[in-house]
PDB file of C-alpha atoms in Angstrom:
ATOM      1  CA  MET A   1       0.027  -0.097   0.071  1.00 34.00           C
ATOM      2  CA  ASN A   2       1.489   3.363  -0.964  1.00 44.00           C
ATOM      3  CA  ALA A   3       1.538   6.142   1.723  1.00 46.00           C
ATOM      4  CA  SER A   4      -0.682   9.118   1.147  1.00 43.00           C
ATOM      5  CA  PRO A   5       0.965  12.224   0.549  1.00 40.00           C
ATOM      6  CA  ALA A   6       0.039  13.405   4.075  1.00 41.00           C
ATOM      7  CA  ASP A   7       2.131  10.571   5.241  1.00 47.00           C
ATOM      8  CA  ARG A   8       5.045  10.936   2.956  1.00 44.00           C
ATOM      9  CA  MET A   9       7.646  12.582   5.583  1.00 46.00           C
ATOM     10  CA  LYS A  10       5.855  11.310   8.844  1.00 44.00           C
ATOM     11  CA  GLY A  11       8.109  11.355  11.820  1.00 41.00           C
ATOM     12  CA  ARG A  12      10.207  14.306  10.351  1.00 52.00           C
ATOM     13  CA  ASP A  13       9.622  17.602  11.911  1.00 53.00           C
ATOM     14  CA  PHE A  14       7.583  18.808   9.147  1.00 73.00           C
ATOM     15  CA  ARG A  15       3.919  19.593   9.505  1.00 77.00           C
ATOM     16  CA  GLN A  16       2.304  19.098   6.207  1.00 80.00           C
ATOM     17  CA  THR A  17      -1.118  19.848   5.020  1.00 84.00           C
ATOM     18  CA  ALA A  18      -3.015  18.809   1.809  1.00 87.00           C
ATOM     19  CA  ALA A  19      -3.144  21.745  -0.264  1.00 85.00           C
ATOM     20  CA  GLY A  20      -5.059  20.012  -3.485  1.00 83.00           C
ATOM     21  CA  GLU A  21      -4.858  16.870  -5.449  1.00 81.00           C
ATOM     22  CA  ASN A  22      -1.218  15.181  -4.633  1.00 81.00           C
ATOM     23  CA  THR A  23      -0.278  18.627  -3.296  1.00 87.00           C
ATOM     24  CA  LEU A  24       1.151  19.196   0.239  1.00 87.00           C
ATOM     25  CA  LYS A  25       2.103  22.436   1.882  1.00 89.00           C
ATOM     26  CA  VAL A  26       5.144  21.934   3.963  1.00 86.00           C
ATOM     27  CA  GLU A  27       6.021  24.205   7.196  1.00 82.00           C
ATOM     28  CA  ILE A  28       9.892  23.593   7.963  1.00 85.00           C
ATOM     29  CA  PRO A  29      10.700  25.030  11.558  1.00 88.00           C
ATOM     30  CA  LEU A  30      14.023  26.954  10.906  1.00 89.00           C
ATOM     31  CA  GLN A  31      15.598  25.014  13.611  1.00 90.00           C
ATOM     32  CA  ALA A  32      15.437  22.197  11.074  1.00 89.00           C
ATOM     33  CA  VAL A  33      17.473  24.151   8.443  1.00 93.00           C
ATOM     34  CA  PRO A  34      21.275  24.584   9.205  1.00 94.00           C
ATOM     35  CA  ILE A  35      22.720  28.202   8.601  1.00 94.00           C
ATOM     36  CA  ASP A  36      26.193  27.977   7.610  1.00 91.00           C
ATOM     37  CA  LYS A  37      28.118  31.208   8.005  1.00 91.00           C
ATOM     38  CA  ARG A  38      30.745  29.737   5.602  1.00 90.00           C
ATOM     39  CA  GLU A  39      27.902  29.453   3.076  1.00 93.00           C
ATOM     40  CA  ILE A  40      26.871  33.268   4.031  1.00 95.00           C
ATOM     41  CA  ALA A  41      30.573  34.425   3.308  1.00 93.00           C
ATOM     42  CA  LEU A  42      31.022  32.651   0.160  1.00 93.00           C
ATOM     43  CA  ALA A  43      27.489  34.379  -1.006  1.00 93.00           C
ATOM     44  CA  LEU A  44      28.968  37.461   0.016  1.00 92.00           C
ATOM     45  CA  GLY A  45      32.247  37.083  -1.851  1.00 90.00           C
ATOM     46  CA  TYR A  46      34.869  35.827   0.597  1.00 89.00           C
ATOM     47  CA  SER A  47      35.563  32.661  -0.751  1.00 78.00           C
ATOM     48  CA  ASP A  48      39.309  32.385   0.246  1.00 72.00           C
ATOM     49  CA  ARG A  49      40.229  35.068   2.501  1.00 72.00           C
ATOM     50  CA  LYS A  50      38.586  35.767   6.007  1.00 83.00           C
ATOM     51  CA  LEU A  51      35.776  37.673   6.636  1.00 86.00           C
ATOM     52  CA  PRO A  52      36.589  40.997   8.651  1.00 89.00           C
ATOM     53  CA  PRO A  53      35.444  40.917  12.105  1.00 88.00           C
ATOM     54  CA  HIS A  54      32.659  43.511  11.662  1.00 90.00           C
ATOM     55  CA  PHE A  55      31.028  41.649   8.955  1.00 90.00           C
ATOM     56  CA  GLU A  56      31.605  38.449  11.239  1.00 90.00           C
ATOM     57  CA  ASP A  57      29.493  40.479  13.959  1.00 92.00           C
ATOM     58  CA  LEU A  58      26.844  41.538  11.319  1.00 92.00           C
ATOM     59  CA  ILE A  59      26.396  37.775  10.054  1.00 94.00           C
ATOM     60  CA  ASP A  60      26.088  36.529  13.704  1.00 94.00           C
ATOM     61  CA  GLU A  61      23.384  39.408  14.396  1.00 95.00           C
ATOM     62  CA  VAL A  62      21.620  38.787  11.548  1.00 96.00           C
ATOM     63  CA  ILE A  63      21.551  34.802  11.985  1.00 96.00           C
ATOM     64  CA  ARG A  64      20.651  35.466  15.777  1.00 96.00           C
ATOM     65  CA  ARG A  65      17.442  37.560  14.834  1.00 96.00           C
ATOM     66  CA  SER A  66      16.335  35.252  11.666  1.00 96.00           C
ATOM     67  CA  PRO A  67      14.155  33.328  13.470  1.00 95.00           C
ATOM     68  CA  GLU A  68      11.861  36.618  14.152  1.00 96.00           C
ATOM     69  CA  PHE A  69      11.636  37.375  10.440  1.00 96.00           C
ATOM     70  CA  CYS A  70      11.269  33.790   8.925  1.00 94.00           C
ATOM     71  CA  ALA A  71       8.609  31.900   8.195  1.00 91.00           C
ATOM     72  CA  LEU A  72       9.859  28.808   6.066  1.00 90.00           C
ATOM     73  CA  GLN A  73       6.963  27.150   3.958  1.00 88.00           C
ATOM     74  CA  ALA A  74       7.303  24.946   1.013  1.00 91.00           C
ATOM     75  CA  GLY A  75       4.999  22.924  -1.294  1.00 91.00           C
ATOM     76  CA  TYR A  76       5.110  20.133  -3.396  1.00 91.00           C
ATOM     77  CA  ARG A  77       3.299  18.003  -5.866  1.00 90.00           C
ATOM     78  CA  VAL A  78       4.097  14.347  -7.375  1.00 87.00           C
ATOM     79  CA  LEU A  79       3.059  14.051 -10.945  1.00 86.00           C
ATOM     80  CA  ASP A  80       3.744  11.348 -13.668  1.00 83.00           C
ATOM     81  CA  VAL A  81       5.940  12.255 -16.357  1.00 80.00           C
ATOM     82  CA  GLU A  82       4.001  11.846 -19.567  1.00 72.00           C
ATOM     83  CA  LYS A  83       6.982  12.150 -21.771  1.00 62.00           C
ATOM     84  CA  THR A  84      10.829  12.710 -21.219  1.00 54.00           C
ATOM     85  CA  LEU A  85      12.598  13.118 -24.597  1.00 54.00           C
ATOM     86  CA  GLY A  86      16.451  13.198 -23.593  1.00 50.00           C
ATOM     87  CA  SER A  87      17.350  14.234 -26.902  1.00 56.00           C
ATOM     88  CA  ARG A  88      14.907  16.786 -27.043  1.00 68.00           C
ATOM     89  CA  GLN A  89      14.960  20.047 -25.130  1.00 74.00           C
ATOM     90  CA  TYR A  90      11.597  19.695 -23.112  1.00 77.00           C
ATOM     91  CA  ILE A  91       9.835  16.924 -20.682  1.00 78.00           C
ATOM     92  CA  GLN A  92       5.818  16.728 -20.672  1.00 77.00           C
ATOM     93  CA  VAL A  93       4.273  16.917 -17.386  1.00 78.00           C
ATOM     94  CA  GLY A  94       0.430  16.688 -17.487  1.00 77.00           C
ATOM     95  CA  GLU A  95      -0.645  19.214 -20.029  1.00 81.00           C
ATOM     96  CA  THR A  96       2.511  21.219 -19.468  1.00 82.00           C
ATOM     97  CA  GLN A  97       5.398  21.222 -21.278  1.00 82.00           C
ATOM     98  CA  PHE A  98       8.712  22.375 -19.958  1.00 83.00           C
ATOM     99  CA  HIS A  99      11.535  23.744 -22.204  1.00 84.00           C
ATOM    100  CA  THR A 100      14.183  22.708 -19.987  1.00 84.00           C
ATOM    101  CA  ARG A 101      16.882  22.237 -22.553  1.00 83.00           C
ATOM    102  CA  GLN A 102      19.000  19.488 -23.363  1.00 82.00           C
ATOM    103  CA  LEU A 103      20.853  18.993 -20.365  1.00 84.00           C
ATOM    104  CA  VAL A 104      18.188  18.824 -17.995  1.00 84.00           C
ATOM    105  CA  SER A 105      15.678  16.655 -20.154  1.00 80.00           C
ATOM    106  CA  ALA A 106      18.534  14.342 -20.674  1.00 81.00           C
ATOM    107  CA  GLN A 107      18.917  13.755 -16.868  1.00 83.00           C
ATOM    108  CA  LEU A 108      15.403  13.450 -16.858  1.00 81.00           C
ATOM    109  CA  LYS A 109      14.726  10.980 -19.469  1.00 79.00           C
ATOM    110  CA  ASN A 110      13.884   8.167 -17.500  1.00 81.00           C
ATOM    111  CA  ALA A 111      11.687   9.506 -14.933  1.00 83.00           C
ATOM    112  CA  GLU A 112       8.525   8.041 -14.263  1.00 82.00           C
ATOM    113  CA  LYS A 113       7.601  10.579 -11.582  1.00 84.00           C
ATOM    114  CA  ILE A 114       8.569  14.550 -11.031  1.00 86.00           C
ATOM    115  CA  VAL A 115       8.403  16.339  -7.869  1.00 89.00           C
ATOM    116  CA  LEU A 116       7.452  20.114  -8.342  1.00 88.00           C
ATOM    117  CA  PHE A 117       8.393  21.952  -5.162  1.00 88.00           C
ATOM    118  CA  LEU A 118       9.099  25.429  -4.130  1.00 89.00           C
ATOM    119  CA  CYS A 119      10.071  27.203  -1.110  1.00 92.00           C
ATOM    120  CA  SER A 120       9.677  30.685   0.390  1.00 92.00           C
ATOM    121  CA  ILE A 121      11.275  32.108   3.358  1.00 93.00           C
ATOM    122  CA  GLY A 122       8.097  34.557   3.679  1.00 92.00           C
ATOM    123  CA  SER A 123       8.308  38.460   3.475  1.00 96.00           C
ATOM    124  CA  GLY A 124       9.889  39.077   6.880  1.00 97.00           C
ATOM    125  CA  MET A 125      13.770  38.810   5.886  1.00 96.00           C
ATOM    126  CA  GLU A 126      12.995  41.134   2.933  1.00 96.00           C
ATOM    127  CA  GLU A 127      11.112  43.705   5.150  1.00 97.00           C
ATOM    128  CA  TRP A 128      13.957  43.736   7.592  1.00 97.00           C
ATOM    129  CA  SER A 129      16.447  44.133   4.745  1.00 97.00           C
ATOM    130  CA  ARG A 130      14.434  46.872   3.403  1.00 97.00           C
ATOM    131  CA  GLU A 131      13.997  48.805   6.528  1.00 97.00           C
ATOM    132  CA  SER A 132      17.528  48.513   7.596  1.00 96.00           C
ATOM    133  CA  SER A 133      18.715  49.763   4.294  1.00 95.00           C
ATOM    134  CA  GLY A 134      16.199  52.599   4.469  1.00 95.00           C
ATOM    135  CA  ASN A 135      17.347  53.707   7.911  1.00 96.00           C
ATOM    136  CA  GLY A 136      20.759  54.184   6.625  1.00 95.00           C
ATOM    137  CA  ASP A 137      22.376  50.772   6.726  1.00 94.00           C
ATOM    138  CA  PRO A 138      22.695  49.330   3.755  1.00 95.00           C
ATOM    139  CA  ALA A 139      25.370  46.820   4.685  1.00 92.00           C
ATOM    140  CA  LEU A 140      23.051  45.245   7.237  1.00 94.00           C
ATOM    141  CA  GLY A 141      20.250  45.366   4.429  1.00 96.00           C
ATOM    142  CA  TYR A 142      22.715  43.570   2.276  1.00 96.00           C
ATOM    143  CA  PHE A 143      23.747  40.930   4.850  1.00 96.00           C
ATOM    144  CA  ILE A 144      19.902  40.247   5.988  1.00 97.00           C
ATOM    145  CA  ASP A 145      19.143  39.869   1.974  1.00 96.00           C
ATOM    146  CA  THR A 146      22.200  37.555   1.473  1.00 96.00           C
ATOM    147  CA  THR A 147      21.286  35.399   4.722  1.00 97.00           C
ATOM    148  CA  ALA A 148      17.739  35.159   3.654  1.00 97.00           C
ATOM    149  CA  SER A 149      18.778  33.405   0.234  1.00 95.00           C
ATOM    150  CA  VAL A 150      21.261  31.016   1.990  1.00 96.00           C
ATOM    151  CA  ILE A 151      18.391  30.020   4.670  1.00 96.00           C
ATOM    152  CA  VAL A 152      16.061  29.307   1.971  1.00 94.00           C
ATOM    153  CA  GLU A 153      18.564  27.228  -0.290  1.00 93.00           C
ATOM    154  CA  SER A 154      19.437  25.494   2.748  1.00 94.00           C
ATOM    155  CA  ALA A 155      15.883  24.782   3.438  1.00 93.00           C
ATOM    156  CA  VAL A 156      15.360  23.536  -0.212  1.00 92.00           C
ATOM    157  CA  ASP A 157      18.153  21.225   0.422  1.00 93.00           C
ATOM    158  CA  VAL A 158      16.658  19.597   3.470  1.00 91.00           C
ATOM    159  CA  LEU A 159      13.296  19.435   1.610  1.00 91.00           C
ATOM    160  CA  HIS A 160      14.886  17.557  -1.028  1.00 91.00           C
ATOM    161  CA  ARG A 161      16.811  15.211   0.930  1.00 90.00           C
ATOM    162  CA  SER A 162      13.839  14.541   2.898  1.00 87.00           C
ATOM    163  CA  LEU A 163      11.874  13.736  -0.199  1.00 86.00           C
ATOM    164  CA  GLY A 164      14.849  11.933  -1.601  1.00 87.00           C
ATOM    165  CA  ASP A 165      14.808   9.745   1.513  1.00 87.00           C
ATOM    166  CA  PHE A 166      11.062   8.745   1.040  1.00 83.00           C
ATOM    167  CA  PHE A 167      11.205   7.989  -2.877  1.00 84.00           C
ATOM    168  CA  LYS A 168      14.503   5.837  -2.026  1.00 87.00           C
ATOM    169  CA  LEU A 169      12.027   3.824   0.183  1.00 87.00           C
ATOM    170  CA  GLN A 170       9.909   3.327  -2.472  1.00 84.00           C
ATOM    171  CA  GLY A 171      12.385   2.075  -4.447  1.00 88.00           C
ATOM    172  CA  LEU A 172      12.772   5.002  -6.874  1.00 87.00           C
ATOM    173  CA  ASN A 173      16.199   6.825  -7.737  1.00 87.00           C
ATOM    174  CA  ILE A 174      16.427  10.823  -7.269  1.00 88.00           C
ATOM    175  CA  THR A 175      17.860  13.163  -9.465  1.00 89.00           C
ATOM    176  CA  ASN A 176      19.482  16.639  -8.545  1.00 90.00           C
ATOM    177  CA  ARG A 177      16.866  19.226  -8.452  1.00 89.00           C
ATOM    178  CA  TYR A 178      16.745  21.479 -11.238  1.00 88.00           C
ATOM    179  CA  SER A 179      14.782  24.979 -11.816  1.00 86.00           C
ATOM    180  CA  PRO A 180      14.389  27.519 -14.361  1.00 86.00           C
ATOM    181  CA  GLY A 181      18.149  29.354 -14.353  1.00 86.00           C
ATOM    182  CA  TYR A 182      19.837  26.003 -13.911  1.00 85.00           C
ATOM    183  CA  CYS A 183      21.697  24.247 -16.521  1.00 87.00           C
ATOM    184  CA  ASP A 184      20.828  26.305 -19.492  1.00 86.00           C
ATOM    185  CA  TRP A 185      16.906  25.996 -18.512  1.00 84.00           C
ATOM    186  CA  PRO A 186      15.403  29.571 -19.505  1.00 86.00           C
ATOM    187  CA  VAL A 187      14.401  31.620 -16.215  1.00 87.00           C
ATOM    188  CA  ASP A 188      11.058  32.749 -17.693  1.00 86.00           C
ATOM    189  CA  GLU A 189      10.145  29.002 -17.355  1.00 80.00           C
TER     190      GLU A 189
END
């Protein structure tokens, strides 16, 4: 017997509610998402050199205050793949054709199912960033924005791993995740 969508990640710390046919809304607690200062430093352009102490202090402040402003949520839908044409540059899911270009369609050519998902950090971090910039601290605003991007990317990693664990138990392999803007897939998709 297959697990229902609401049971897919049972036992994990994610509260899920049905949001439509074969679609789930997932609330991801911030404490389940690792926030890596090195990733924030990389995103700020400090790949091979140490952050100035003041920047480290700003990052620490943003990380410390992030729970006040983050409202992580995600949603996903599991769909059957109608056609996958690896030599072509698209995949067909239901009545929607995704013009993924050749690299992504080749990676998905044997896919039986596809999981469409998205994740949001909410508007709180953006509002805090805008307010900080508007109040004369554009550096803090930039650090907030950069940290928010790292947090949401980390949340997507957590969701992807959890979904992967579930599907592996079902005997299915998973691929890397792809989205418009990756691997020559036009961002307007």
